[in-house]
Amino acid sequence: MKKNERISIISKILSDHPNEVFSYNYFTDLLGAGKSSVCEDVAVVRNAFEISGTGRVETYSGATGGVVYHPEVLKSEEVAILEEIAKLLLEPSRKIQGGFVYYSDILSHPRYSKNIGRIIASKYGGKGIEYVVTTETKGIPAALETASYLNVPMGLIRRSNRVTEGATTSVNYISGSSNKIKTMYLSRRIDLMGKKVLIIDDFMKGGGTARGMSNLMEEVGASVMGICVIFVTKSPMEKLVDNFTSLIIMDDDDIAGAGLRVSLCSK
Amino acid sequence: MKKNERISIISKILSDHPNEVFSYNYFTDLLGAGKSSVCEDVAVVRNAFEISGTGRVETYSGATGGVVYHPEVLKSEEVAILEEIAKLLLEPSRKIQGGFVYYSDILSHPRYSKNIGRIIASKYGGKGIEYVVTTETKGIPAALETASYLNVPMGLIRRSNRVTEGATTSVNYISGSSNKIKTMYLSRRIDLMGKKVLIIDDFMKGGGTARGMSNLMEEVGASVMGICVIFVTKSPMEKLVDNFTSLIIMDDDDIAGAGLRVSLCSK
């Protein structure tokens, strides 16, 4: 295989497996090249990824040496992506009776879920996250992509007790949208004891669901490293959780008939 | 930028955006290189991707010319991935009362959802699929990844009528696991009229859910190009839908105490 082709393949493999460590032996075996050649190839890929602002390629030398790619998102790219989503939210056809905004299609679109996952993963990349958890349903795509970029599993919290989850741990929580007491369930087959988890949800108004997820994590012995919601409403200002990050603020104060206003948290 | 670095970046971009057409102008602008150089670079990437069995890079010449990457999965790779999943299914701890097998964690793991998505996308790559649809919840990750590899949106069918979906189209279906009549809902804001859709679900026993999804697609004027389920039970042999593809067969005929047996559809 030619040097150019090796570089192409290494670029593809690292890009497809973010935050996964590959040994030099893996590449020398796969590419039929010596270690010094592979080292040179990796240096080219590292430069190229750095120049194009897609992240850092780190190398570790020695017997247990290897290569790992940490994706990063430039601030300008993050803003451009979130502004694109914010613009979509403002489409008049998205208004739903009761003050809701239809955004299920946005979060289910691979283009947006991937980019949101990339943005969230780049924010939590250095925190040693071992698990991403989310509550069904609309946040699943973004949570999955975040987990994918962080190279960790995703744990799925259910809103009803399903036979296919086996025995579960459950907590009650107050659902903000309906102001009712509801229950969420996590399969006991997902072992989060002592694990560092990142909680992701699509939407926060009062923060009841996020608080429920935090309580559930405490219940199963996990350590919550962060809560990240994609959309957060401006009011109420006081949420039921203290520390959370959000990407887009929805100002749904429609009293004056101003309609929805949207702003980015990162600007 | 050096030739090697251009090759690295082109490899990453094509790999990150399967089935998306990029114009040569896009690359010449991004990389600050002439068209003939970019053409040479793309030829290297095409060779590298072909040698490594990850898919075809196609180029179109002329004024509207461009480059597109179609991911492919080698049969040997498909078998290896599905055998890994099959082996997981046989773990004794996965047995749930009532003859169910716990697999929520497998489908929620980015490693498996990505690979399953890649396998399904490579089977339906040439069929002009315009939308992937799935019914919540466990099939969402695989459906999302399939949509991502096919470069199309994912449409999410709900099992209950949610205010956040706005007006919906609904159909009734017979749920195999509970043998009850249930209802599934699709937001009317998802316009599938005349669209070629691929239906994905995680599990099929009797085929009631798949049939419901087919009926729902008919109701909204979509054209079902395929139904793909990840796990299918051997019995009953007669399913409520005729044409479907599945990846792994679960033989849950436990009468003789043999326990679960698992086999691949592709072998």
Short mmCIF file of C-alpha atoms in Angstrom, two decimals:
data_model
loop_
_atom_site.label_atom_id
_atom_site.label_comp_id
_atom_site.label_asym_id
_atom_site.label_seq_id
_atom_site.Cartn_x
_atom_site.Cartn_y
_atom_site.Cartn_z
CA MET A 1 0.00 0.00 0.00
CA LYS A 2 1.25 3.47 -0.86
CA LYS A 3 1.91 6.14 1.76
CA ASN A 4 -1.00 8.26 0.45
CA GLU A 5 -3.40 5.36 0.78
CA ARG A 6 -2.21 4.55 4.29
CA ILE A 7 -2.87 8.16 5.30
CA SER A 8 -6.36 7.98 3.83
CA ILE A 9 -7.17 4.77 5.74
CA ILE A 10 -5.71 6.01 9.05
CA SER A 11 -7.75 9.23 8.67
CA LYS A 12 -10.93 7.24 8.10
CA ILE A 13 -10.36 4.83 11.00
CA LEU A 14 -9.52 7.56 13.52
CA SER A 15 -12.45 9.69 12.34
CA ASP A 16 -14.85 6.74 12.61
CA HIS A 17 -13.67 5.86 16.14
CA PRO A 18 -13.31 9.02 18.18
CA ASN A 19 -11.73 8.70 21.63
CA GLU A 20 -10.71 5.09 20.93
CA VAL A 21 -7.04 4.23 21.41
CA PHE A 22 -5.43 2.30 18.57
CA SER A 23 -2.03 0.69 19.07
CA TYR A 24 0.67 1.24 16.46
CA ASN A 25 0.69 -2.53 16.01
CA TYR A 26 -2.93 -2.36 14.88
CA PHE A 27 -1.97 -0.03 12.05
CA THR A 28 1.28 -1.78 11.12
CA ASP A 29 -0.58 -5.11 10.82
CA LEU A 30 -3.50 -3.63 8.94
CA LEU A 31 -1.42 -1.59 6.53
CA GLY A 32 1.58 -3.85 6.13
CA ALA A 33 3.98 -1.06 6.97
CA GLY A 34 6.74 -0.55 9.52
CA LYS A 35 6.24 1.37 12.72
CA SER A 36 8.35 4.33 11.60
CA SER A 37 6.25 4.70 8.44
CA VAL A 38 3.03 4.56 10.44
CA CYS A 39 4.39 7.17 12.86
CA GLU A 40 5.07 9.48 9.92
CA ASP A 41 1.59 8.84 8.52
CA VAL A 42 -0.05 9.59 11.86
CA ALA A 43 1.91 12.86 12.10
CA VAL A 44 0.46 13.91 8.73
CA VAL A 45 -3.08 13.05 9.89
CA ARG A 46 -2.53 14.97 13.13
CA ASN A 47 -1.48 18.07 11.20
CA ALA A 48 -4.37 17.77 8.75
CA PHE A 49 -6.98 17.34 11.52
CA GLU A 50 -5.49 20.28 13.39
CA ILE A 51 -5.42 22.56 10.34
CA SER A 52 -9.02 21.71 9.50
CA GLY A 53 -10.14 22.32 13.09
CA THR A 54 -11.73 18.90 13.59
CA GLY A 55 -9.82 17.94 16.68
CA ARG A 56 -6.61 16.64 18.20
CA VAL A 57 -4.81 13.42 17.34
CA GLU A 58 -2.72 12.38 20.32
CA THR A 59 0.03 9.83 20.29
CA TYR A 60 1.55 7.88 23.15
CA SER A 61 4.99 6.37 22.74
CA GLY A 62 6.47 3.28 24.37
CA ALA A 63 5.42 -0.37 24.45
CA THR A 64 1.79 0.47 25.19
CA GLY A 65 1.88 3.38 22.76
CA GLY A 66 -0.97 4.29 20.55
CA VAL A 67 -3.00 6.87 18.73
CA VAL A 68 -6.30 8.47 19.70
CA TYR A 69 -8.46 11.11 18.07
CA HIS A 70 -10.32 13.64 20.24
CA PRO A 71 -12.97 15.48 18.16
CA GLU A 72 -13.30 19.20 18.75
CA VAL A 73 -15.70 21.78 17.41
CA LEU A 74 -14.52 25.30 16.64
CA LYS A 75 -16.60 27.96 18.38
CA SER A 76 -17.49 29.46 14.99
CA GLU A 77 -18.74 26.09 13.77
CA GLU A 78 -20.76 25.52 16.95
CA VAL A 79 -22.43 28.90 16.58
CA ALA A 80 -23.19 28.28 12.89
CA ILE A 81 -24.81 24.90 13.64
CA LEU A 82 -26.87 26.19 16.56
CA GLU A 83 -27.97 29.26 14.61
CA GLU A 84 -29.18 26.97 11.84
CA ILE A 85 -31.25 25.02 14.39
CA ALA A 86 -32.50 28.23 16.03
CA LYS A 87 -33.68 29.48 12.64
CA LEU A 88 -35.60 26.26 12.06
CA LEU A 89 -37.33 26.62 15.45
CA LEU A 90 -38.69 30.00 14.43
CA GLU A 91 -40.56 28.65 11.40
CA PRO A 92 -44.21 29.62 11.99
CA SER A 93 -45.45 26.12 11.08
CA ARG A 94 -43.71 24.73 14.16
CA LYS A 95 -46.10 26.40 16.59
CA ILE A 96 -48.22 23.87 18.47
CA GLN A 97 -51.24 24.73 20.60
CA GLY A 98 -50.34 25.12 24.26
CA GLY A 99 -47.17 27.08 23.61
CA PHE A 100 -45.12 24.12 22.40
CA VAL A 101 -42.72 24.11 19.49
CA TYR A 102 -42.46 21.10 17.19
CA TYR A 103 -38.81 20.03 16.94
CA SER A 104 -38.98 16.22 16.88
CA ASP A 105 -37.92 16.19 13.20
CA ILE A 106 -34.85 18.33 13.90
CA LEU A 107 -33.52 16.10 16.66
CA SER A 108 -34.30 12.96 14.61
CA HIS A 109 -32.32 14.23 11.62
CA PRO A 110 -28.84 12.68 11.54
CA ARG A 111 -27.34 15.99 10.41
CA TYR A 112 -28.47 17.72 13.59
CA SER A 113 -28.15 14.84 16.04
CA LYS A 114 -24.56 14.24 14.89
CA ASN A 115 -23.62 17.87 15.17
CA ILE A 116 -25.31 18.28 18.55
CA GLY A 117 -23.56 15.12 19.76
CA ARG A 118 -20.25 16.47 18.52
CA ILE A 119 -20.80 19.80 20.28
CA ILE A 120 -21.79 18.19 23.59
CA ALA A 121 -18.94 15.66 23.43
CA SER A 122 -16.41 18.41 22.82
CA LYS A 123 -17.68 20.21 25.96
CA TYR A 124 -17.36 17.10 28.16
CA GLY A 125 -14.40 15.45 26.41
CA GLY A 126 -11.93 15.84 29.26
CA LYS A 127 -14.18 14.82 32.15
CA GLY A 128 -13.72 11.07 32.08
CA ILE A 129 -17.38 10.39 31.26
CA GLU A 130 -18.05 6.62 31.32
CA TYR A 131 -21.75 6.58 30.44
CA VAL A 132 -24.27 8.87 28.75
CA VAL A 133 -27.84 8.53 30.02
CA THR A 134 -31.05 9.95 28.63
CA THR A 135 -34.78 9.54 29.11
CA GLU A 136 -36.83 8.43 26.13
CA THR A 137 -37.68 9.61 23.50
CA LYS A 138 -36.70 12.76 21.64
CA GLY A 139 -33.26 13.14 23.21
CA ILE A 140 -32.11 9.65 22.21
CA PRO A 141 -30.47 10.58 18.88
CA ALA A 142 -28.36 13.40 20.38
CA ALA A 143 -27.47 11.26 23.43
CA LEU A 144 -26.44 8.37 21.20
CA GLU A 145 -24.20 10.59 19.08
CA THR A 146 -22.66 12.15 22.18
CA ALA A 147 -21.95 8.67 23.53
CA SER A 148 -20.51 7.74 20.17
CA TYR A 149 -18.12 10.70 20.09
CA LEU A 150 -17.13 10.05 23.72
CA ASN A 151 -16.74 6.31 22.95
CA VAL A 152 -18.95 5.22 25.86
CA PRO A 153 -22.28 3.31 26.09
CA MET A 154 -25.66 4.99 26.30
CA GLY A 155 -28.09 4.08 29.10
CA LEU A 156 -31.75 4.49 28.29
CA ILE A 157 -34.18 5.53 31.02
CA ARG A 158 -37.77 4.52 30.30
CA ARG A 159 -40.95 6.45 31.08
CA SER A 160 -42.92 3.25 31.63
CA ASN A 161 -41.98 -0.11 33.06
CA ARG A 162 -41.34 -2.47 30.14
CA VAL A 163 -41.12 -6.23 30.49
CA THR A 164 -38.13 -6.25 28.12
CA GLU A 165 -36.01 -4.24 30.57
CA GLY A 166 -36.22 -6.89 33.30
CA ALA A 167 -36.01 -5.70 36.92
CA THR A 168 -35.73 -1.92 37.19
CA THR A 169 -34.80 0.83 39.60
CA SER A 170 -37.39 3.60 39.58
CA VAL A 171 -37.80 7.12 40.92
CA ASN A 172 -40.76 9.46 40.92
CA TYR A 173 -40.46 12.92 39.45
CA ILE A 174 -42.65 15.91 38.72
CA SER A 175 -43.20 16.38 35.01
CA GLY A 176 -43.10 20.09 34.30
CA SER A 177 -45.26 19.99 31.21
CA SER A 178 -48.16 18.25 32.96
CA ASN A 179 -47.30 19.04 36.57
CA LYS A 180 -48.07 15.43 37.47
CA ILE A 181 -46.05 12.94 39.45
CA LYS A 182 -44.60 10.38 37.05
CA THR A 183 -42.12 7.53 37.35
CA MET A 184 -38.95 6.76 35.39
CA TYR A 185 -37.26 3.37 35.21
CA LEU A 186 -33.75 2.12 34.58
CA SER A 187 -33.00 -1.53 33.97
CA ARG A 188 -31.00 -3.04 36.82
CA ARG A 189 -28.94 -4.80 34.16
CA ILE A 190 -27.26 -1.45 33.47
CA ASP A 191 -24.61 -1.22 36.17
CA LEU A 192 -23.76 2.41 36.87
CA MET A 193 -22.32 1.91 40.36
CA GLY A 194 -19.37 4.28 40.74
CA LYS A 195 -19.60 5.33 37.08
CA LYS A 196 -19.16 8.90 35.88
CA VAL A 197 -22.26 9.75 33.87
CA LEU A 198 -23.38 12.61 31.68
CA ILE A 199 -27.15 13.23 31.66
CA ILE A 200 -28.64 14.46 28.38
CA ASP A 201 -32.19 15.59 27.73
CA ASP A 202 -33.82 17.35 24.82
CA PHE A 203 -35.84 19.95 26.69
CA MET A 204 -35.99 21.63 30.09
CA LYS A 205 -38.67 23.91 31.44
CA GLY A 206 -38.93 23.46 35.20
CA GLY A 207 -36.16 20.88 35.39
CA GLY A 208 -38.32 18.12 36.89
CA THR A 209 -37.16 15.44 34.48
CA ALA A 210 -33.49 16.38 34.88
CA ARG A 211 -33.90 16.29 38.66
CA GLY A 212 -35.57 12.90 38.39
CA MET A 213 -32.65 11.63 36.33
CA SER A 214 -30.18 13.01 38.88
CA ASN A 215 -32.07 11.29 41.69
CA LEU A 216 -32.12 8.04 39.72
CA MET A 217 -28.35 8.27 39.17
CA GLU A 218 -27.85 8.80 42.91
CA GLU A 219 -30.08 5.80 43.56
CA VAL A 220 -27.91 3.51 41.40
CA GLY A 221 -24.64 4.88 42.79
CA ALA A 222 -23.54 6.83 39.73
CA SER A 223 -21.70 10.11 39.86
CA VAL A 224 -23.30 12.86 37.75
CA MET A 225 -20.53 14.79 35.96
CA GLY A 226 -22.91 17.02 34.08
CA ILE A 227 -26.42 17.64 32.82
CA CYS A 228 -26.75 18.92 29.29
CA VAL A 229 -30.08 19.89 27.74
CA ILE A 230 -30.49 20.93 24.15
CA PHE A 231 -33.38 23.38 24.56
CA VAL A 232 -34.14 25.29 27.75
CA THR A 233 -36.99 27.76 28.30
CA LYS A 234 -36.11 31.15 29.75
CA SER A 235 -38.95 31.00 32.24
CA PRO A 236 -39.15 29.90 34.96
CA MET A 237 -35.70 31.29 35.77
CA GLU A 238 -35.49 28.96 38.78
CA LYS A 239 -35.02 25.35 37.69
CA LEU A 240 -35.18 22.27 39.90
CA VAL A 241 -31.53 21.49 39.11
CA ASP A 242 -28.61 23.83 39.72
CA ASN A 243 -25.84 22.84 37.42
CA PHE A 244 -26.72 22.26 33.83
CA THR A 245 -25.52 23.32 30.42
CA SER A 246 -27.88 24.08 27.58
CA LEU A 247 -27.39 24.86 23.93
CA ILE A 248 -30.39 26.96 22.92
CA ILE A 249 -32.68 29.18 25.02
CA MET A 250 -36.34 29.41 24.09
CA ASP A 251 -38.01 32.55 25.34
CA ASP A 252 -41.64 31.53 25.25
CA ASP A 253 -42.94 34.56 27.13
CA ASP A 254 -45.82 35.08 24.79
CA ILE A 255 -47.83 37.47 26.98
CA ALA A 256 -47.05 40.49 24.84
CA GLY A 257 -47.72 38.49 21.69
CA ALA A 258 -44.06 38.64 20.72
CA GLY A 259 -44.00 34.95 19.94
CA LEU A 260 -41.03 32.66 20.37
CA ARG A 261 -37.58 34.17 20.65
CA VAL A 262 -34.52 31.99 20.46
CA SER A 263 -30.94 32.63 21.54
CA LEU A 264 -27.74 30.62 21.84
CA CYS A 265 -26.19 29.92 25.21
CA SER A 266 -22.71 30.01 23.77
CA LYS A 267 -22.79 33.55 22.39
CA MET B 1 -1.60 22.56 2.42
CA LYS B 2 0.41 19.51 1.39
CA LYS B 3 -0.98 16.76 -0.81
CA ASN B 4 -0.91 14.23 2.05
CA GLU B 5 -2.86 16.57 4.29
CA ARG B 6 -5.45 17.21 1.59
CA ILE B 7 -5.90 13.45 1.24
CA SER B 8 -6.38 13.11 4.99
CA ILE B 9 -9.03 15.84 5.07
CA ILE B 10 -10.90 14.56 2.00
CA SER B 11 -10.93 11.08 3.56
CA LYS B 12 -12.38 12.45 6.78
CA ILE B 13 -15.05 14.57 5.10
CA LEU B 14 -16.25 11.79 2.79
CA SER B 15 -16.23 9.29 5.65
CA ASP B 16 -18.21 11.66 7.89
CA HIS B 17 -20.83 12.35 5.18
CA PRO B 18 -21.77 9.10 3.48
CA ASN B 19 -24.00 9.34 0.40
CA GLU B 20 -23.63 13.13 0.30
CA VAL B 21 -22.44 14.63 -2.98
CA PHE B 22 -19.59 17.16 -2.68
CA SER B 23 -18.70 19.34 -5.66
CA TYR B 24 -15.07 19.61 -6.71
CA ASN B 25 -15.42 23.33 -6.05
CA TYR B 26 -16.17 22.60 -2.41
CA PHE B 27 -12.83 20.85 -2.06
CA THR B 28 -10.81 23.30 -4.16
CA ASP B 29 -12.12 26.21 -2.05
CA LEU B 30 -11.64 24.40 1.26
CA LEU B 31 -8.17 23.08 0.47
CA GLY B 32 -6.82 25.95 -1.63
CA ALA B 33 -5.82 23.58 -4.40
CA GLY B 34 -6.56 23.35 -8.13
CA LYS B 35 -9.15 21.00 -9.54
CA SER B 36 -6.60 18.68 -11.12
CA SER B 37 -4.85 18.25 -7.76
CA VAL B 38 -8.14 17.53 -6.01
CA CYS B 39 -9.02 15.00 -8.71
CA GLU B 40 -5.74 13.20 -8.05
CA ASP B 41 -6.35 13.31 -4.29
CA VAL B 42 -9.85 11.88 -4.68
CA ALA B 43 -8.46 9.06 -6.84
CA VAL B 44 -6.09 8.11 -4.00
CA VAL B 45 -8.95 8.12 -1.49
CA ARG B 46 -11.08 6.01 -3.82
CA ASN B 47 -8.31 3.40 -4.07
CA ALA B 48 -7.68 3.42 -0.33
CA PHE B 49 -11.37 3.00 0.54
CA GLU B 50 -11.69 0.21 -2.03
CA ILE B 51 -8.59 -1.64 -0.80
CA SER B 52 -9.79 -1.44 2.80
CA GLY B 53 -13.28 -2.66 1.87
CA THR B 54 -15.14 0.29 3.37
CA GLY B 55 -17.04 1.28 0.26
CA ARG B 56 -17.04 3.00 -3.11
CA VAL B 57 -16.07 6.59 -3.84
CA GLU B 58 -17.80 7.67 -7.03
CA THR B 59 -16.93 10.70 -9.07
CA TYR B 60 -19.02 12.57 -11.61
CA SER B 61 -17.31 14.76 -14.18
CA GLY B 62 -18.58 17.87 -15.92
CA ALA B 63 -19.88 21.22 -14.66
CA THR B 64 -22.11 19.59 -12.03
CA GLY B 65 -19.42 17.05 -11.20
CA GLY B 66 -18.75 15.87 -7.72
CA VAL B 67 -17.67 13.15 -5.35
CA VAL B 68 -19.78 10.84 -3.22
CA TYR B 69 -18.91 8.02 -0.83
CA HIS B 70 -21.17 4.96 -0.64
CA PRO B 71 -20.31 2.89 2.46
CA GLU B 72 -20.23 -0.87 2.04
CA VAL B 73 -19.74 -3.70 4.47
CA LEU B 74 -17.81 -6.80 3.47
CA LYS B 75 -19.78 -10.01 4.04
CA SER B 76 -17.04 -11.26 6.35
CA GLU B 77 -17.26 -8.07 8.43
CA GLU B 78 -21.06 -8.29 8.59
CA VAL B 79 -20.88 -11.87 9.81
CA ALA B 80 -18.24 -11.00 12.43
CA ILE B 81 -20.32 -8.10 13.80
CA LEU B 82 -23.56 -10.09 13.93
CA GLU B 83 -21.81 -13.08 15.51
CA GLU B 84 -20.49 -10.78 18.22
CA ILE B 85 -24.05 -9.59 18.91
CA ALA B 86 -25.42 -13.13 18.77
CA LYS B 87 -22.85 -14.21 21.35
CA LEU B 88 -23.94 -11.39 23.65
CA LEU B 89 -27.58 -12.46 23.36
CA LEU B 90 -26.71 -15.91 24.65
CA GLU B 91 -25.31 -14.61 27.94
CA PRO B 92 -27.37 -16.36 30.65
CA SER B 93 -27.91 -13.09 32.56
CA ARG B 94 -29.96 -11.74 29.65
CA LYS B 95 -32.86 -14.12 30.26
CA ILE B 96 -36.01 -12.28 31.38
CA GLN B 97 -39.11 -13.93 32.78
CA GLY B 98 -41.71 -14.56 30.10
CA GLY B 99 -39.23 -15.79 27.51
CA PHE B 100 -37.77 -12.35 26.72
CA VAL B 101 -34.14 -11.55 26.16
CA TYR B 102 -32.64 -8.30 27.46
CA TYR B 103 -30.88 -6.51 24.60
CA SER B 104 -31.66 -2.82 25.21
CA ASP B 105 -28.03 -2.16 26.17
CA ILE B 106 -26.70 -3.72 22.98
CA LEU B 107 -28.85 -1.60 20.67
CA SER B 108 -28.10 1.53 22.74
CA HIS B 109 -24.36 1.03 22.43
CA PRO B 110 -22.89 3.25 19.69
CA ARG B 111 -20.56 0.43 18.60
CA TYR B 112 -23.47 -1.84 17.75
CA SER B 113 -25.98 0.76 16.55
CA LYS B 114 -23.38 2.17 14.16
CA ASN B 115 -22.43 -1.20 12.79
CA ILE B 116 -26.05 -2.32 12.47
CA GLY B 117 -26.86 0.97 10.71
CA ARG B 118 -23.93 0.45 8.37
CA ILE B 119 -25.04 -3.10 7.57
CA ILE B 120 -28.67 -2.10 6.91
CA ALA B 121 -27.64 0.95 4.85
CA SER B 122 -25.36 -1.16 2.69
CA LYS B 123 -28.29 -3.52 1.95
CA TYR B 124 -30.63 -0.69 0.92
CA GLY B 125 -28.03 1.70 -0.51
CA GLY B 126 -29.18 1.47 -4.13
CA LYS B 127 -32.94 1.70 -3.57
CA GLY B 128 -33.39 5.47 -3.51
CA ILE B 129 -34.60 5.49 0.11
CA GLU B 130 -35.73 9.02 1.08
CA TYR B 131 -36.77 8.43 4.70
CA VAL B 132 -36.11 5.90 7.44
CA VAL B 133 -38.98 5.37 9.87
CA THR B 134 -39.06 3.51 13.15
CA THR B 135 -41.38 3.11 16.13
CA GLU B 136 -40.05 4.14 19.52
CA THR B 137 -37.99 3.12 21.47
CA LYS B 138 -35.31 0.46 21.23
CA GLY B 139 -34.90 0.59 17.44
CA ILE B 140 -34.18 4.33 17.37
CA PRO B 141 -30.37 4.13 17.56
CA ALA B 142 -30.07 1.63 14.69
CA ALA B 143 -32.64 3.53 12.62
CA LEU B 144 -30.82 6.80 13.21
CA GLU B 145 -27.50 5.33 12.13
CA THR B 146 -29.08 3.76 9.05
CA ALA B 147 -30.58 7.15 8.14
CA SER B 148 -27.19 8.73 8.74
CA TYR B 149 -25.38 6.31 6.42
CA LEU B 150 -28.12 6.73 3.77
CA ASN B 151 -28.02 10.53 4.28
CA VAL B 152 -31.78 10.83 4.81
CA PRO B 153 -33.97 12.01 7.73
CA MET B 154 -35.47 9.66 10.31
CA GLY B 155 -39.20 9.75 11.05
CA LEU B 156 -40.21 8.73 14.54
CA ILE B 157 -43.50 6.93 15.10
CA ARG B 158 -44.83 7.28 18.66
CA ARG B 159 -46.68 4.69 20.73
CA SER B 160 -48.71 7.35 22.47
CA ASN B 161 -50.14 10.65 21.32
CA ARG B 162 -47.83 13.41 22.55
CA VAL B 163 -48.75 17.07 22.60
CA THR B 164 -45.28 17.94 21.28
CA GLU B 165 -45.95 16.13 17.99
CA GLY B 166 -48.91 18.35 17.08
CA ALA B 167 -51.64 16.82 14.91
CA THR B 168 -50.98 13.16 14.12
CA THR B 169 -52.06 10.40 11.77
CA SER B 170 -52.75 7.21 13.67
CA VAL B 171 -53.39 3.54 12.94
CA ASN B 172 -54.36 0.67 15.19
CA TYR B 173 -52.27 -2.48 15.30
CA ILE B 174 -52.11 -5.73 17.19
CA SER B 175 -49.14 -5.87 19.49
CA GLY B 176 -47.72 -9.39 19.37
CA SER B 177 -46.19 -9.34 22.81
CA SER B 178 -49.42 -8.40 24.59
CA ASN B 179 -51.93 -9.45 21.90
CA LYS B 180 -53.79 -6.20 22.52
CA ILE B 181 -54.98 -3.59 20.06
CA LYS B 182 -52.76 -0.54 20.34
CA THR B 183 -52.36 2.70 18.40
CA MET B 184 -49.31 4.28 16.79
CA TYR B 185 -49.00 7.94 15.83
CA LEU B 186 -47.00 9.92 13.29
CA SER B 187 -46.84 13.71 13.38
CA ARG B 188 -48.60 15.25 10.39
CA ARG B 189 -45.69 17.67 10.19
CA ILE B 190 -43.61 14.81 8.73
CA ASP B 191 -44.60 14.80 5.06
CA LEU B 192 -44.06 11.35 3.59
CA MET B 193 -46.45 11.72 0.63
CA GLY B 194 -44.85 9.97 -2.34
CA LYS B 195 -41.66 9.30 -0.40
CA LYS B 196 -39.70 6.05 -0.58
CA VAL B 197 -39.33 4.84 3.01
CA LEU B 198 -37.43 2.10 4.77
CA ILE B 199 -39.12 0.74 7.91
CA ILE B 200 -36.81 -0.37 10.72
CA ASP B 201 -37.74 -2.10 13.94
CA ASP B 202 -35.71 -3.81 16.62
CA PHE B 203 -37.76 -6.94 17.09
CA MET B 204 -40.40 -9.00 15.29
CA LYS B 205 -42.40 -11.90 16.63
CA GLY B 206 -45.82 -11.94 14.98
CA GLY B 207 -45.15 -8.90 12.80
CA GLY B 208 -48.01 -6.82 14.20
CA THR B 209 -45.94 -3.70 14.75
CA ALA B 210 -44.32 -3.93 11.31
CA ARG B 211 -47.73 -4.37 9.73
CA GLY B 212 -49.00 -1.37 11.67
CA MET B 213 -46.09 0.70 10.39
CA SER B 214 -46.80 -0.46 6.82
CA ASN B 215 -50.43 0.53 7.19
CA LEU B 216 -49.43 3.89 8.61
CA MET B 217 -47.09 4.48 5.65
CA GLU B 218 -49.93 3.63 3.26
CA GLU B 219 -52.15 6.05 5.15
CA VAL B 220 -49.72 8.95 4.68
CA GLY B 221 -49.03 8.11 1.02
CA ALA B 222 -45.51 6.77 1.44
CA SER B 223 -44.06 3.92 -0.57
CA VAL B 224 -42.51 1.16 1.56
CA MET B 225 -39.27 0.05 -0.10
CA GLY B 226 -38.36 -2.38 2.63
CA ILE B 227 -38.88 -3.55 6.19
CA CYS B 228 -35.78 -4.45 8.14
CA VAL B 229 -35.87 -5.88 11.65
CA ILE B 230 -32.80 -6.56 13.72
CA PHE B 231 -34.07 -9.55 15.69
CA VAL B 232 -36.79 -11.95 14.50
CA THR B 233 -38.14 -14.95 16.35
CA LYS B 234 -38.26 -18.26 14.49
CA SER B 235 -41.81 -18.95 15.65
CA PRO B 236 -44.43 -18.24 14.56
CA MET B 237 -43.20 -19.00 11.03
CA GLU B 238 -46.11 -17.02 9.59
CA LYS B 239 -45.67 -13.30 10.16
CA LEU B 240 -48.23 -10.58 9.52
CA VAL B 241 -45.95 -9.01 6.88
CA ASP B 242 -44.60 -10.78 3.82
CA ASN B 243 -41.47 -9.00 2.76
CA PHE B 244 -38.96 -8.20 5.40
CA THR B 245 -35.26 -8.60 6.02
CA SER B 246 -33.84 -9.49 9.39
CA LEU B 247 -30.35 -9.73 10.75
CA ILE B 248 -30.51 -12.27 13.58
CA ILE B 249 -32.97 -15.11 14.20
CA MET B 250 -33.91 -15.97 17.77
CA ASP B 251 -35.16 -19.51 18.20
CA ASP B 252 -37.04 -19.23 21.45
CA ASP B 253 -38.69 -22.64 21.24
CA ASP B 254 -37.96 -23.47 24.81
CA ILE B 255 -40.30 -26.43 25.13
CA ALA B 256 -37.48 -28.96 25.23
CA GLY B 257 -35.54 -26.79 27.64
CA ALA B 258 -32.90 -26.09 25.02
CA GLY B 259 -32.97 -22.38 25.80
CA LEU B 260 -32.35 -19.63 23.29
CA ARG B 261 -30.63 -20.46 20.05
CA VAL B 262 -29.43 -17.70 17.78
CA SER B 263 -28.49 -17.73 14.10
CA LEU B 264 -27.59 -15.20 11.45
CA CYS B 265 -29.86 -14.57 8.49
CA SER B 266 -26.94 -13.80 6.24
CA LYS B 267 -25.08 -17.09 6.60
#
